Coordinates of C-alpha atoms in Angstrom, one line a residue:
M26 CA 177.1 79.6 109.7
D27 CA 175.8 77.9 106.3
V28 CA 177.2 80.5 103.7
I29 CA 179.7 83.3 103.9
L30 CA 180.6 86.0 101.2
F31 CA 183.8 87.5 101.9
N32 CA 186.4 90.2 100.0
G33 CA 183.0 92.1 98.9
S34 CA 181.7 95.7 98.7
V35 CA 178.5 95.2 100.9
Y36 CA 176.3 97.8 101.0
T37 CA 174.4 97.2 104.3
V38 CA 171.3 100.0 104.3
D39 CA 172.3 100.3 107.6
K40 CA 173.1 104.3 108.3
D41 CA 175.6 103.6 111.2
R42 CA 177.8 101.1 109.3
P43 CA 176.4 101.6 105.5
H44 CA 179.6 99.7 104.1
A45 CA 181.3 96.2 105.1
Q46 CA 183.6 93.3 103.7
A47 CA 181.7 90.1 104.6
V48 CA 178.1 88.5 104.8
G49 CA 177.0 85.4 106.6
I50 CA 174.2 83.5 105.9
K51 CA 172.4 80.9 108.0
G52 CA 169.3 79.0 106.8
N53 CA 167.5 81.8 104.7
K54 CA 168.7 85.0 107.0
I55 CA 171.5 87.0 106.9
A56 CA 173.4 86.2 110.1
A57 CA 176.4 88.2 110.4
V58 CA 177.9 91.5 108.1
G59 CA 181.1 92.9 109.2
S60 CA 184.9 92.4 108.2
D61 CA 186.4 89.5 106.6
D62 CA 188.1 88.6 109.7
E63 CA 185.0 88.9 111.8
V64 CA 182.6 86.6 109.5
L65 CA 185.1 84.5 108.4
A66 CA 185.9 83.3 112.4
Q67 CA 182.3 81.8 112.5
R68 CA 182.9 79.2 109.7
T69 CA 182.7 75.9 110.0
D70 CA 183.8 72.9 108.4
A71 CA 180.5 72.8 106.5
T72 CA 180.3 76.2 105.6
K73 CA 180.2 77.4 102.0
V74 CA 182.8 80.0 101.3
Y75 CA 182.7 82.6 98.2
D76 CA 185.7 84.9 97.5
M77 CA 183.6 88.2 95.8
E78 CA 186.8 89.4 94.9
G79 CA 185.6 93.2 95.3
R80 CA 182.2 92.9 93.6
S81 CA 179.4 94.6 95.0
V82 CA 176.8 92.9 97.4
L83 CA 173.4 94.3 97.7
P84 CA 170.3 93.0 100.3
G85 CA 167.8 91.6 98.3
L86 CA 165.1 93.8 96.9
N87 CA 161.3 94.1 97.0
D88 CA 159.0 94.6 94.5
G89 CA 156.5 96.1 95.7
H90 CA 153.6 95.5 92.6
V91 CA 154.2 92.7 89.9
H92 CA 152.1 90.4 88.3
L93 CA 154.3 87.3 88.8
L94 CA 151.9 84.8 87.5
N95 CA 150.6 86.6 84.2
H96 CA 154.3 87.5 83.5
G97 CA 154.7 83.6 83.5
I98 CA 151.9 82.9 81.4
I99 CA 152.1 85.4 78.7
Q100 CA 155.8 84.0 77.9
D101 CA 152.9 81.6 76.3
N102 CA 151.4 84.2 74.2
I103 CA 152.5 86.4 71.2
I104 CA 154.9 89.1 72.6
L105 CA 154.0 92.3 70.8
Q106 CA 156.3 94.7 72.8
G107 CA 158.5 97.3 70.3
C108 CA 156.2 96.9 67.6
K109 CA 156.4 99.9 65.5
N110 CA 153.3 100.1 63.1
R111 CA 149.9 97.6 63.0
E112 CA 151.8 95.8 60.0
E113 CA 154.4 94.5 62.7
V114 CA 151.7 93.5 65.0
I115 CA 149.8 91.6 62.2
R116 CA 153.0 89.8 60.8
R117 CA 154.0 88.7 64.4
S118 CA 150.6 87.1 65.4
K119 CA 150.1 85.5 61.8
D120 CA 153.5 84.2 62.4
Y121 CA 152.9 82.8 65.8
I122 CA 149.6 80.9 64.8
A123 CA 151.7 79.3 61.9
E124 CA 154.7 78.5 63.8
R125 CA 152.6 76.7 66.5
N126 CA 149.8 75.1 63.7
I127 CA 147.2 76.3 66.1
P128 CA 144.1 74.8 65.4
H129 CA 140.8 77.0 63.7
G130 CA 139.0 78.0 66.4
D131 CA 141.5 78.0 69.5
W132 CA 141.9 81.5 71.2
V133 CA 144.9 83.4 70.3
V134 CA 146.3 85.8 72.5
G135 CA 149.1 88.2 72.7
R136 CA 150.4 91.4 75.1
G137 CA 152.2 94.2 74.3
W138 CA 151.3 96.3 71.3
D139 CA 151.3 100.3 72.4
Q140 CA 149.6 102.7 69.8
N141 CA 152.0 105.5 70.7
L142 CA 154.7 103.9 69.2
F143 CA 152.6 103.5 65.6
P144 CA 153.0 106.4 62.7
E145 CA 149.5 107.2 62.9
K146 CA 148.8 106.7 66.9
V147 CA 145.4 105.1 66.6
M148 CA 144.7 101.9 68.8
L149 CA 144.0 98.6 67.0
T150 CA 140.3 97.6 66.1
R151 CA 138.8 94.1 65.5
H152 CA 139.3 94.9 61.5
D153 CA 143.3 94.9 62.3
L154 CA 142.8 91.6 64.3
D155 CA 140.9 90.1 61.3
E156 CA 143.7 90.5 59.1
I157 CA 145.4 88.0 61.4
S158 CA 143.1 85.5 61.3
T159 CA 139.0 84.6 60.6
D160 CA 139.1 81.6 62.0
H161 CA 140.5 81.8 65.4
P162 CA 139.5 84.1 68.4
V163 CA 142.3 86.6 68.8
V164 CA 142.9 89.0 71.7
L165 CA 145.3 91.5 71.9
T166 CA 146.1 93.3 75.3
R167 CA 147.6 96.8 75.2
V168 CA 151.0 96.9 77.1
C169 CA 149.2 98.7 79.9
G170 CA 147.3 95.8 80.5
C171 CA 144.4 97.6 81.0
M172 CA 142.3 97.2 77.4
C173 CA 142.4 94.7 75.0
V174 CA 141.2 94.3 71.3
A175 CA 139.5 91.3 70.1
N176 CA 138.4 90.4 66.1
T177 CA 135.2 89.2 64.8
A178 CA 135.5 85.9 65.7
A179 CA 136.1 86.4 69.2
L180 CA 133.3 89.0 69.5
R181 CA 131.0 86.0 68.3
A182 CA 132.5 83.4 70.4
M183 CA 131.8 85.9 73.4
N184 CA 128.4 86.5 71.9
V185 CA 128.8 90.1 72.0
F186 CA 128.9 90.6 68.4
D187 CA 125.2 91.3 67.1
E188 CA 123.9 91.9 71.0
T189 CA 126.3 94.3 73.3
P190 CA 125.8 93.8 76.6
H191 CA 126.2 96.6 79.2
I192 CA 129.0 95.9 81.6
E193 CA 129.4 97.7 84.9
G194 CA 132.4 99.7 85.0
G195 CA 133.9 99.0 81.4
E196 CA 133.0 99.5 78.2
I197 CA 132.7 97.6 74.6
E198 CA 133.4 100.2 72.5
L199 CA 130.9 100.6 69.3
A200 CA 132.1 101.7 66.1
E201 CA 130.1 104.5 63.8
D202 CA 128.2 101.3 62.3
G203 CA 127.0 100.3 65.8
K204 CA 128.8 97.3 66.0
P205 CA 131.8 96.4 68.2
S206 CA 135.0 98.3 67.3
G207 CA 136.8 95.7 69.2
R208 CA 138.4 97.4 71.9
M209 CA 137.5 96.2 75.1
L210 CA 137.7 99.0 78.1
G211 CA 137.9 98.5 82.1
N212 CA 136.2 95.7 83.0
A213 CA 135.3 94.5 79.8
E214 CA 138.8 93.4 79.5
E215 CA 138.2 90.8 82.3
F216 CA 134.9 89.8 80.9
T217 CA 137.1 89.0 77.8
Y218 CA 139.4 86.8 79.6
S219 CA 137.0 85.1 81.5
H220 CA 136.3 83.0 78.2
F221 CA 139.8 81.8 77.9
P222 CA 140.8 77.9 78.7
K223 CA 141.9 77.9 82.4
P224 CA 145.2 76.7 83.2
T225 CA 145.9 73.8 85.4
K226 CA 147.0 74.2 89.0
D227 CA 150.3 72.1 87.6
Q228 CA 150.7 74.6 84.7
L229 CA 150.4 77.6 87.0
K230 CA 153.0 76.3 89.2
E231 CA 155.3 76.1 86.2
Y232 CA 154.4 79.9 85.5
I233 CA 155.0 81.0 88.8
L234 CA 158.5 79.2 88.9
R235 CA 159.0 80.5 85.4
S236 CA 158.7 84.1 86.5
M237 CA 160.5 83.6 89.6
D238 CA 163.5 82.2 88.0
L239 CA 164.0 85.5 86.2
Y240 CA 163.1 87.6 89.2
V241 CA 165.8 86.0 91.3
K242 CA 168.3 86.5 88.8
S243 CA 167.5 90.4 89.0
G244 CA 167.9 90.5 92.7
I245 CA 164.6 90.4 93.5
T246 CA 164.1 88.2 96.9
S247 CA 160.2 89.3 97.4
A248 CA 157.4 90.6 95.8
Q249 CA 153.7 91.8 96.6
V250 CA 152.3 89.5 93.6
C251 CA 149.1 90.7 91.9
D252 CA 148.1 87.3 91.2
L253 CA 144.7 86.2 92.8
G254 CA 141.9 87.1 90.6
L255 CA 143.0 87.0 87.4
A256 CA 140.2 86.3 85.0
K257 CA 141.9 83.5 83.1
V258 CA 142.7 81.7 86.1
N259 CA 140.2 80.5 89.0
F260 CA 142.0 82.2 92.2
K261 CA 141.7 79.3 94.5
D262 CA 143.8 77.0 91.7
T263 CA 146.3 80.1 92.3
I264 CA 146.4 80.0 96.3
A265 CA 146.8 76.2 95.9
A266 CA 149.7 76.6 93.5
Y267 CA 151.4 78.7 95.8
F268 CA 150.8 77.1 98.8
E269 CA 151.7 73.8 97.2
L270 CA 155.1 75.4 96.2
D271 CA 156.1 76.7 99.2
K272 CA 155.1 73.5 101.0
E273 CA 157.4 71.6 98.7
G274 CA 160.0 74.2 99.5
R275 CA 160.5 75.4 95.6
L276 CA 159.7 79.0 95.8
P277 CA 163.3 81.5 95.6
I278 CA 161.1 84.3 96.4
R279 CA 159.0 85.4 99.0
A280 CA 155.2 86.0 97.9
N281 CA 152.8 87.9 99.2
M282 CA 149.4 87.3 97.4
M283 CA 147.5 90.3 96.8
L284 CA 143.4 89.3 96.5
F285 CA 143.0 91.1 92.8
L286 CA 138.8 90.2 93.5
H287 CA 136.7 92.5 91.3
T288 CA 132.9 91.7 92.5
K289 CA 131.3 91.4 95.8
E290 CA 130.4 87.5 94.9
Q291 CA 134.4 87.1 94.2
L292 CA 135.0 88.3 97.8
E293 CA 132.6 86.5 99.8
D294 CA 133.7 83.7 98.0
F295 CA 137.3 84.1 99.3
L296 CA 136.0 85.1 102.8
S297 CA 134.2 81.8 103.1
L298 CA 137.8 80.0 102.8
G299 CA 138.2 81.8 105.9
Y300 CA 142.0 83.4 105.2
K301 CA 143.2 87.0 106.5
T302 CA 145.8 89.2 105.8
G303 CA 149.1 87.7 107.2
D304 CA 147.9 83.9 106.8
G305 CA 150.4 81.5 105.8
S306 CA 154.2 81.0 106.1
D307 CA 157.3 83.2 106.2
F308 CA 157.8 82.6 102.4
C309 CA 154.2 83.0 101.2
K310 CA 150.9 85.0 102.9
I311 CA 148.0 86.2 102.1
G312 CA 148.3 89.3 101.5
P313 CA 145.8 92.4 101.0
F314 CA 142.5 92.6 99.2
K315 CA 143.2 95.0 96.1
L316 CA 141.0 96.8 93.6
Q317 CA 141.4 98.5 90.3
P318 CA 139.2 101.4 90.1
D319 CA 140.7 103.3 87.1
N320 CA 143.1 102.0 84.4
S321 CA 145.9 103.8 82.4
L322 CA 146.8 106.9 80.9
G323 CA 148.2 105.9 77.8
S324 CA 144.9 104.0 76.6
R325 CA 142.7 107.2 78.2
T326 CA 141.1 104.9 80.8
A327 CA 142.6 106.6 83.8
Y328 CA 139.8 108.4 85.5
L329 CA 140.6 112.1 85.7
S330 CA 138.6 115.1 87.7
E331 CA 138.7 117.0 84.0
P332 CA 138.6 115.7 80.8
Y333 CA 141.6 114.9 78.8
A334 CA 143.5 117.4 77.1
D335 CA 143.3 115.3 73.8
D336 CA 140.1 114.4 73.9
P337 CA 137.4 116.3 75.6
S338 CA 134.7 114.0 75.2
T339 CA 136.3 111.8 78.0
V340 CA 137.5 112.0 81.7
G341 CA 138.2 107.8 81.6
V342 CA 137.0 105.2 82.7
L343 CA 135.8 104.4 86.5
N344 CA 135.4 100.8 86.9
N345 CA 133.7 100.9 90.4
S346 CA 131.5 103.7 91.6
P347 CA 132.7 105.5 94.5
E348 CA 129.2 103.5 96.5
E349 CA 130.6 100.0 95.2
F350 CA 134.3 101.1 96.0
Y351 CA 133.5 101.7 99.5
E352 CA 131.0 98.7 99.6
L353 CA 134.0 96.5 98.7
I354 CA 136.4 97.7 100.9
E355 CA 134.3 97.8 103.7
L356 CA 133.4 94.2 103.3
A357 CA 137.1 93.0 102.9
Y358 CA 138.5 95.5 105.9
T359 CA 136.0 94.2 108.6
N360 CA 137.0 90.8 107.7
G361 CA 140.8 90.9 108.4
L362 CA 141.9 92.2 105.1
Q363 CA 144.6 95.2 104.3
I364 CA 143.4 97.4 101.4
V365 CA 145.3 98.3 98.3
A366 CA 143.7 100.1 95.4
D367 CA 145.4 101.0 92.2
A368 CA 144.6 104.4 91.3
I369 CA 146.3 106.8 88.4
G370 CA 144.0 109.5 87.4
D371 CA 143.3 112.5 90.1
G372 CA 140.0 111.7 90.1
T373 CA 140.6 108.1 91.3
L374 CA 143.0 109.1 93.8
D375 CA 140.9 111.5 95.4
M376 CA 137.7 109.1 95.4
V377 CA 140.4 106.2 97.1
L378 CA 141.7 108.6 99.9
E379 CA 138.0 109.8 100.5
A380 CA 136.9 106.3 100.8
Y381 CA 139.8 105.3 103.1
K382 CA 139.2 108.4 105.6
K383 CA 135.7 107.3 105.8
L384 CA 136.6 103.5 106.3
M385 CA 139.3 104.9 109.3
D386 CA 136.4 107.1 111.0
N387 CA 133.8 104.2 110.8
Y388 CA 136.2 101.5 111.6
P389 CA 139.0 103.2 113.9
K390 CA 142.3 100.9 114.3
E391 CA 146.1 101.7 114.9
D392 CA 148.1 101.8 111.7
P393 CA 145.7 100.3 109.1
R394 CA 147.9 100.3 106.4
F395 CA 145.7 101.7 103.4
C396 CA 147.9 101.9 100.6
I397 CA 147.6 103.3 97.1
D398 CA 149.5 102.0 93.9
H399 CA 150.9 104.0 90.8
C400 CA 149.4 107.7 92.1
Q401 CA 150.5 109.3 89.0
I402 CA 148.2 112.1 88.0
T403 CA 148.3 114.0 91.5
T404 CA 147.9 117.5 93.0
E405 CA 149.7 119.1 96.1
A406 CA 145.8 118.8 97.8
I407 CA 145.9 114.8 96.9
L408 CA 149.6 114.3 98.4
D409 CA 148.4 116.3 101.6
K410 CA 145.9 113.7 102.3
F411 CA 148.2 111.0 101.9
K412 CA 150.1 112.8 104.4
E413 CA 147.2 113.3 106.7
Y414 CA 145.3 109.9 106.4
G415 CA 148.5 108.1 106.6
V416 CA 148.3 106.4 103.2
I417 CA 151.3 104.5 101.8
G418 CA 152.4 105.5 98.2
G419 CA 153.0 102.1 96.2
L420 CA 154.9 103.8 93.3
E421 CA 155.8 102.3 89.9
I422 CA 158.5 105.1 89.0
V423 CA 159.6 103.3 85.9
F424 CA 156.3 104.1 84.5
L425 CA 157.5 107.9 83.8
T426 CA 160.2 106.2 81.2
S427 CA 157.0 105.6 78.8
D428 CA 154.4 108.2 79.7
L429 CA 156.8 110.9 79.8
H430 CA 155.9 110.8 75.6
I431 CA 152.4 111.5 76.2
A432 CA 151.7 112.8 79.5
E433 CA 151.6 116.6 78.1
E434 CA 149.4 115.4 75.5
R435 CA 146.9 113.9 77.2
I436 CA 146.5 116.0 80.5
G437 CA 148.4 119.1 79.4
K438 CA 151.1 121.4 80.9
E439 CA 149.3 122.5 84.1
R440 CA 148.1 119.1 85.3
L441 CA 151.4 117.8 84.6
K442 CA 153.5 120.1 86.9
W443 CA 152.0 118.2 90.0
S444 CA 152.0 114.9 88.5
Y445 CA 154.6 112.0 88.8
N446 CA 155.7 114.0 91.8
W447 CA 157.4 111.1 93.5
K448 CA 159.6 113.4 95.2
G449 CA 156.9 114.9 97.0
F450 CA 155.6 112.0 98.9
F451 CA 159.2 111.9 100.3
D452 CA 159.5 115.1 100.8
R453 CA 156.2 114.8 103.3
G454 CA 157.7 112.0 104.8
I455 CA 154.8 109.6 103.1
P456 CA 156.0 105.5 103.8
V457 CA 156.3 104.4 100.1
A458 CA 157.1 100.9 98.2
I459 CA 158.7 100.8 94.9
G460 CA 157.6 98.3 92.3
S461 CA 157.9 97.4 88.6
D462 CA 154.3 96.5 87.5
S463 CA 156.0 93.7 85.2
P464 CA 155.0 92.6 82.7
V465 CA 153.9 96.4 82.1
E466 CA 157.5 97.4 82.4
P467 CA 160.4 95.6 83.0
Y468 CA 160.9 93.5 86.0
N469 CA 164.6 94.2 86.5
P470 CA 164.7 96.8 89.4
M471 CA 167.4 98.3 88.0
Y472 CA 165.2 100.2 85.4
G473 CA 163.2 101.7 88.2
I474 CA 166.0 102.8 90.1
Y475 CA 167.4 104.7 86.7
A476 CA 164.1 105.9 86.2
A477 CA 163.7 107.6 89.7
V478 CA 167.3 108.6 89.9
V479 CA 167.7 110.7 86.4
R480 CA 163.8 111.0 85.0
K481 CA 164.7 109.9 81.4
D482 CA 163.6 107.4 79.4
F483 CA 165.9 104.3 78.6
S484 CA 167.5 106.3 75.3
G485 CA 168.2 109.0 78.0
Y486 CA 165.5 111.3 76.2
P487 CA 165.0 114.3 77.3

């Protein structure tokens, strides 16, 4: 035995033996669980022995949905979480530019603002960001990560200020004067990110390890990472960075790499490499193909079957048409990839479920393990389809701590009755995986566990 933890309160997650005193570890596997006497009897002179002094010992936790690489990247950006008004956003951004003495013309990027915390509850525009700088392209992403705002210099750098192109599955919003408001929605956000300077492979490795160091200290030992396909990063460099870190023995967390690819061209480029879901090592694998057909409730870009209660002019944004969505998942599935889709609105959930059903009918396979992540605006009929079709629910339960302040306003009381219905998944016996969606929400799993148990925000409301 390499390591023994004894004199602890061990939670085993084994219903036949839920508690123990000691754990023995050999290599990177738990090799023994039992009483102090049972496990200590297996020690050798080389065994490292730790007295837990009655402390709790839990199995490692899995994060079912996390943007680990992006979490590492944005630590170098402007951190805007918690800003209470537009003035604070502007001040933090100006301070960031001054402290780093960023040269004129270089991109300035931040993330985390939430207009629901502002007194006027109005989203930022390019005019707000122009107060930060007119000499730097400035892009600030909303806390949800599903839309961003660009200043005039950034819009000009992307050549979209004077002539605004149509972006399939996205919108460069226009103001009343016919000029861009600066708000980049849906796939227009990815278009924006594609203009950022690309990090090197060595920088990617540093970002990955930076995040993993934080995550493992919070008890996370494995994660489904949504890192391959960031518009600001070459996905081939990301694959190489992960596999090199694995080969070097430097990954402290097992990583299952989701393929967050947005277009048929990107998917075909990936498939040309010959990878399939499950390829890799015990510590680092190619995971499922992932699409994001809608966005977030807070930015009104989640796709609903009926208009928003607080803005009847919109039902949200659908990033992929039903036909395009099916074409992409069919190509991925028939080439050996598992499928995952993000879906928040009920309109998107129903579209994805029916696409999965069509795929299963056309290509029957035992346990295809289709999954839908987020699953927020649901109905009883939608949950029944999860059960009938055998689809996994990827639940970011921690979302409700933020959304409970806006959900009724966005969708009204009637739709809210059946939304954030996590218990509905469990009551039907639907398999679930729980995630944080960090950096959208805190990565520490205790926040998600808290939300699941008490259904309140972090201040105890309501």
